[in-house]
Structure formats: structure tokens, C-alpha cells
């Protein structure tokens, strides 16, 4: 399912998620495309919770198309009946060249896609949802087969519609956006990089410059990105089904002690990590 999807084993019994890479032209801006499909006809609605990443997403759904800024809280979506969605996850900082304004404007907010793309957004949404839903509703692309081959042709057509929309406003490459993406990747990949002064030392940028750069391009502070990366790791460990040494994990993630990890996890996810891990 990917890091950030809470209770991934349970999620996999309710929907299927496919991911696809962007074309070379959009690779400097787009991380990947994600397509969830579900068939819950005759079943109760299912509520999926996400621990969001520091990325802007453009999402096409049956009810509309929206630009989702970085959500600093948990994100929850209820799935019911038969359906799908199509998402464009931008690299951290990668939406800034399209938006042409500080990404902090979008933090904890959803903006209509038409605000950037005009009426083309709705045309693209209709084409994407109609293309994806057609064979799926007819039973030619079952939920259990998504990402395994039967959905590949429809996925490619949906991606084509999305890339045509993005291409209609494709900006010039922005070296700062790519620098920010590399900084965020460094935070995510290096468990030891957990303080802004460390990031300042490795990047050669002052702490104040980093703060401004992240607010402008990511929408959240570098400290928030570091904290979220630690919580992603902690949640993934808790969801692994294996016994977790919480004191040892707190040390690995550079928390002062286990109490700090427990407080951080509880404030964000709503329950202490030990209780989260013990839940069926």
C-alpha cells in the first residue's frame, strides 16, 4: 500500500491501489500517479485513514477535481459502493512552479482544480473517471486485478488525460523546486537527519533560508517534515505485525526518549503506539 496508509493489511481487503511513473517531461514535477479502485457493493462503507506526506496532490473523483495541499492532520476518506479515483502526487516542491505562489496558501486546504486549469479540469475529470469506471463497472477490471494487467490499458488512458491537462500549463523547470525535493528525500531516507541545524550543515543553507524555502515550496517547515518522517516510520513498524521495542525505536528515530515518541504518536494518530500496534 505504501508508507502513510494506516492499517495497510486491512486496507488491502477493501481496495486496490496502483501506482505509475510519469513521463520524462513531467518527472521533474510529478512523483507518481495513484489509482485506488474498490468494489464494496453489498458491504458496509469502509473508512481509510492516511498519515499524509509533504506533497501536494491533484485528485480526480466522481464528485469533482481538487488540489489538496499538505494536510498536517490525519486524512480520512470513506469508500462505499463501486468506485475509483485518480491522483497526481507531485514531488515535494514540485507543484510550486504550477501554482506560481507560496504553497503555504494550500496547507490544510483543498482548492478547486479549475482555479489553476480552468474548464479543462472538469473535462479531464470526466474523461478520466469515465475511462476508468467503464470496464470496471462492467466487470472487465476487477478490484483484485488492478495493477496486475487487466487495468493497465485504462490506467494508461487516464494517465494520458492527466498528462495532457498538466502539459497545458507546463512550467519551466525550477532549480529551487528540485533542490527542495532533494532535501525532503534526504530527510525521508536518512533516519539520523532529524534536526534543522543538521539539514543546514549538510545543505549549506541557513536555518532561516530553509524555513523560507520550505514554506514557499512545500507548505510546511523542515521540522514538520522531519517529525512526519519519524511518525511514518513508527506507524509502519506498528503495522508490521511484529513486536516493537519502542524504547529502541525512539532511540533509532532520534527522539529524546520513549515518552517523546509516545506523545508525538498519540497527538497525531490519536492513540499511543503500543495500543495502536495491539489493535486487531
Coordinates of C-alpha atoms in Angstrom, one line a residue:
X1 CA 0.0 0.0 0.0
X2 CA 2.8 2.4 0.7
X3 CA 4.0 4.3 3.8
X4 CA 1.3 6.5 5.2
X5 CA -1.6 4.2 4.6
X6 CA -2.6 3.2 8.1
X7 CA -3.7 -0.4 8.7
X8 CA -2.4 -1.5 5.2
X9 CA -3.4 -5.2 5.6
X10 CA -7.0 -4.2 6.4
X11 CA -6.9 -1.6 3.6
X12 CA -5.9 -4.3 1.1
X13 CA -9.1 -6.2 1.7
X14 CA -11.2 -3.2 0.8
X15 CA -9.5 -1.6 -2.2
X16 CA -6.6 -2.0 -4.6
X17 CA -4.1 0.7 -5.3
X18 CA -2.0 1.0 -8.5
X19 CA 0.9 3.4 -8.9
X20 CA 2.5 4.6 -12.2
X21 CA 5.5 6.8 -13.0
X22 CA 5.1 10.0 -15.0
X23 CA 6.5 10.7 -18.5
X24 CA 10.0 12.2 -18.8
X25 CA 8.6 15.6 -19.4
X26 CA 6.7 15.6 -16.1
X27 CA 9.2 13.7 -14.0
X28 CA 10.8 16.9 -12.6
X29 CA 7.4 17.8 -11.1
X30 CA 5.4 14.6 -10.5
X31 CA 6.3 11.8 -8.1
X32 CA 3.7 9.3 -9.4
X33 CA 0.1 8.7 -10.3
X34 CA -2.0 6.7 -7.9
X35 CA -5.3 4.9 -8.7
X36 CA -7.4 3.3 -6.0
X37 CA -10.3 1.1 -7.0
X38 CA -12.9 -0.5 -4.8
X39 CA -16.0 -2.7 -5.0
X40 CA -17.9 -2.6 -1.7
X41 CA -21.3 -3.3 -3.1
X42 CA -23.3 -5.2 -0.5
X43 CA -20.8 -4.3 2.2
X44 CA -20.7 -1.5 4.8
X45 CA -18.8 1.7 3.9
X46 CA -15.1 1.5 4.7
X47 CA -13.1 4.4 6.3
X48 CA -9.5 4.7 5.3
X49 CA -7.1 6.9 7.3
X50 CA -3.9 8.3 5.8
X51 CA -0.9 9.9 7.5
X52 CA -0.2 12.5 4.8
X53 CA 3.2 13.2 3.3
X54 CA 4.7 16.7 2.5
X55 CA 3.3 16.5 -1.1
X56 CA 0.5 18.4 -3.0
X57 CA -1.9 16.1 -4.8
X58 CA -4.3 16.7 -7.7
X59 CA -7.2 14.4 -7.3
X60 CA -10.0 13.5 -9.7
X61 CA -13.1 11.8 -8.2
X62 CA -16.7 11.3 -9.2
X63 CA -17.6 14.4 -7.2
X64 CA -15.1 16.7 -8.6
X65 CA -11.4 17.6 -9.1
X66 CA -9.4 19.2 -6.3
X67 CA -5.9 20.4 -5.4
X68 CA -5.0 19.0 -2.0
X69 CA -2.3 20.9 -0.1
X70 CA -0.2 19.3 2.6
X71 CA -2.6 18.1 5.4
X72 CA -0.9 18.4 8.8
X73 CA -3.6 16.2 10.4
X74 CA -4.8 12.7 9.6
X75 CA -6.7 12.5 6.3
X76 CA -9.8 10.2 6.3
X77 CA -11.9 9.1 3.3
X78 CA -15.0 6.9 3.3
X79 CA -15.3 4.4 0.5
X80 CA -18.6 2.8 -0.5
X81 CA -20.3 1.0 -3.4
X82 CA -18.2 0.7 -6.6
X83 CA -15.7 3.4 -7.4
X84 CA -12.3 4.7 -8.2
X85 CA -10.2 7.9 -8.0
X86 CA -7.2 9.2 -9.8
X87 CA -4.4 11.1 -8.1
X88 CA -1.3 13.0 -9.2
X89 CA 1.2 13.2 -6.4
X90 CA 3.7 16.0 -7.0
X91 CA 7.2 15.8 -5.7
X92 CA 7.8 17.9 -2.6
X93 CA 8.1 21.4 -4.0
X94 CA 7.1 20.2 -7.5
X95 CA 3.7 21.9 -7.5
X96 CA 5.2 25.3 -6.8
X97 CA 6.1 26.0 -10.5
X98 CA 2.5 25.3 -11.5
X99 CA 0.9 27.3 -8.7
X100 CA 3.2 30.4 -9.0
X101 CA 2.6 31.4 -5.4
X102 CA 3.7 30.1 -2.0
X103 CA 2.5 26.6 -1.4
X104 CA 1.7 27.5 2.2
X105 CA -1.5 29.0 0.7
X106 CA -2.7 25.4 0.2
X107 CA -1.6 23.9 3.5
X108 CA -4.6 22.1 5.2
X109 CA -6.8 23.3 2.3
X110 CA -8.4 21.9 -0.9
X111 CA -8.7 24.2 -3.9
X112 CA -10.8 23.5 -6.9
X113 CA -8.7 22.3 -9.8
X114 CA -10.5 24.8 -12.0
X115 CA -8.6 27.6 -10.1
X116 CA -5.5 26.5 -11.9
X117 CA -6.7 24.7 -15.0
X118 CA -10.0 26.5 -15.7
X119 CA -12.8 24.5 -17.5
X120 CA -10.2 22.0 -18.8
X121 CA -10.1 20.5 -15.3
X122 CA -13.7 19.3 -15.4
X123 CA -13.2 17.9 -19.0
X124 CA -10.2 16.0 -17.8
X125 CA -12.0 14.7 -14.8
X126 CA -14.9 13.4 -16.8
X127 CA -12.6 11.7 -19.3
X128 CA -10.5 10.1 -16.5
X129 CA -13.5 8.9 -14.4
X130 CA -15.5 7.7 -17.4
X131 CA -12.4 5.9 -18.8
X132 CA -11.6 4.2 -15.5
X133 CA -15.1 3.4 -14.5
X134 CA -16.4 1.9 -17.8
X135 CA -14.7 -1.5 -17.9
X136 CA -14.5 -1.7 -14.1
X137 CA -18.3 -1.4 -13.7
X138 CA -18.7 -4.0 -16.5
X139 CA -16.5 -6.4 -14.5
X140 CA -13.6 -6.4 -17.0
X141 CA -11.2 -4.9 -14.5
X142 CA -11.9 -6.4 -11.1
X143 CA -10.6 -4.9 -7.9
X144 CA -8.4 -7.9 -7.4
X145 CA -6.7 -7.5 -10.8
X146 CA -5.9 -3.8 -10.6
X147 CA -2.2 -3.2 -11.2
X148 CA -1.8 -6.7 -12.4
X149 CA -2.5 -6.2 -16.1
X150 CA -6.2 -6.0 -16.7
X151 CA -6.4 -2.4 -15.7
X152 CA -3.2 -1.3 -17.5
X153 CA -4.8 -0.1 -20.7
X154 CA -7.4 2.0 -18.8
X155 CA -4.7 3.3 -16.5
X156 CA -2.6 4.4 -19.4
X157 CA -5.5 6.3 -21.0
X158 CA -6.3 8.0 -17.6
X159 CA -2.7 9.0 -17.3
X160 CA -2.8 10.4 -20.8
X161 CA -5.7 12.6 -19.9
X162 CA -4.0 13.8 -16.8
X163 CA -0.7 14.5 -18.5
X164 CA -2.5 16.4 -21.3
X165 CA -4.0 18.6 -18.6
X166 CA -0.7 19.2 -16.9
X167 CA 1.0 19.8 -20.2
X168 CA -1.4 22.5 -21.0
X169 CA 0.1 24.6 -18.2
X170 CA 3.5 23.0 -18.0
X171 CA 6.0 25.4 -16.4
X172 CA 9.7 25.7 -16.9
X173 CA 11.8 23.6 -14.6
X174 CA 12.6 25.3 -11.3
X175 CA 16.0 24.6 -9.8
X176 CA 14.8 25.6 -6.4
X177 CA 11.9 23.1 -6.6
X178 CA 14.3 20.3 -7.5
X179 CA 16.6 21.4 -4.6
X180 CA 13.7 21.2 -2.2
X181 CA 12.7 17.8 -3.5
X182 CA 16.2 16.5 -2.9
X183 CA 16.2 18.0 0.7
X184 CA 12.9 16.3 1.5
X185 CA 14.2 13.0 0.1
X186 CA 17.3 13.3 2.2
X187 CA 15.1 13.7 5.3
X188 CA 13.0 10.7 4.4
X189 CA 16.0 8.5 3.5
X190 CA 18.2 9.4 6.5
X191 CA 16.8 8.4 9.9
X192 CA 19.6 10.3 11.5
X193 CA 18.7 13.6 9.9
X194 CA 16.3 14.9 12.5
X195 CA 17.3 18.5 13.3
X196 CA 17.2 21.6 11.2
X197 CA 20.7 22.5 12.2
X198 CA 21.9 19.2 10.7
X199 CA 20.0 19.9 7.5
X200 CA 21.5 23.4 7.4
X201 CA 25.0 21.9 7.8
X202 CA 24.5 19.3 5.0
X203 CA 22.8 21.7 2.6
X204 CA 24.9 24.8 3.2
X205 CA 21.8 26.8 3.7
X206 CA 21.0 28.8 6.9
X207 CA 18.1 27.7 9.1
X208 CA 16.2 30.8 8.2
X209 CA 16.7 30.2 4.4
X210 CA 15.4 26.6 4.9
X211 CA 12.4 27.9 6.7
X212 CA 11.5 30.3 3.9
X213 CA 12.2 27.8 1.2
X214 CA 10.1 25.1 2.7
X215 CA 7.2 27.5 3.4
X216 CA 7.3 28.7 -0.2
X217 CA 7.8 25.3 -1.9
X218 CA 6.5 22.6 0.4
X219 CA 3.9 24.5 2.6
X220 CA 5.3 23.2 5.9
X221 CA 8.5 23.7 7.9
X222 CA 11.5 21.4 7.6
X223 CA 11.0 20.5 11.3
X224 CA 7.4 19.3 10.4
X225 CA 8.8 17.2 7.5
X226 CA 11.3 15.6 9.9
X227 CA 8.7 14.9 12.5
X228 CA 6.3 13.4 9.9
X229 CA 9.1 11.1 8.5
X230 CA 9.7 9.8 12.0
X231 CA 5.9 9.1 12.5
X232 CA 5.7 7.4 9.2
X233 CA 8.5 5.0 10.3
X234 CA 6.9 4.5 13.7
X235 CA 3.4 3.7 12.1
X236 CA 5.0 1.3 9.6
X237 CA 6.7 -0.6 12.4
X238 CA 3.4 -0.7 14.4
X239 CA 1.6 -2.0 11.4
X240 CA 4.2 -4.7 10.7
X241 CA 2.6 -7.3 13.0
X242 CA 6.0 -7.8 14.7
X243 CA 6.8 -7.0 18.3
X244 CA 8.3 -3.5 18.5
X245 CA 10.9 -2.3 21.0
X246 CA 9.5 1.2 21.4
X247 CA 12.4 2.5 23.5
X248 CA 14.8 1.2 20.9
X249 CA 12.8 2.7 18.1
X250 CA 12.6 6.0 19.9
X251 CA 16.4 6.0 20.0
X252 CA 16.7 5.0 16.4
X253 CA 14.4 7.9 15.4
X254 CA 16.4 10.3 17.5
X255 CA 13.7 11.0 20.0
X256 CA 14.9 12.1 23.4
X257 CA 13.2 9.1 24.9
X258 CA 10.3 6.7 24.5
X259 CA 7.9 9.2 26.2
X260 CA 8.6 11.8 23.5
X261 CA 7.8 9.2 20.8
X262 CA 4.6 8.1 22.6
X263 CA 3.4 11.7 22.9
X264 CA 4.2 12.6 19.3
X265 CA 2.4 9.4 18.0
X266 CA -0.6 9.9 20.3
X267 CA -1.1 13.6 19.4
X268 CA -1.1 12.8 15.7
X269 CA -2.7 9.4 15.4
X270 CA -5.0 9.6 18.4
X271 CA -3.8 6.5 20.4
X272 CA -0.4 5.5 21.9
X273 CA 1.8 3.4 19.6
X274 CA 1.6 0.3 21.8
X275 CA -2.2 0.4 21.8
X276 CA -2.3 1.1 18.0
X277 CA 0.0 -1.9 17.4
X278 CA -2.1 -4.2 19.7
X279 CA -5.4 -3.4 18.0
X280 CA -6.7 -6.2 15.7

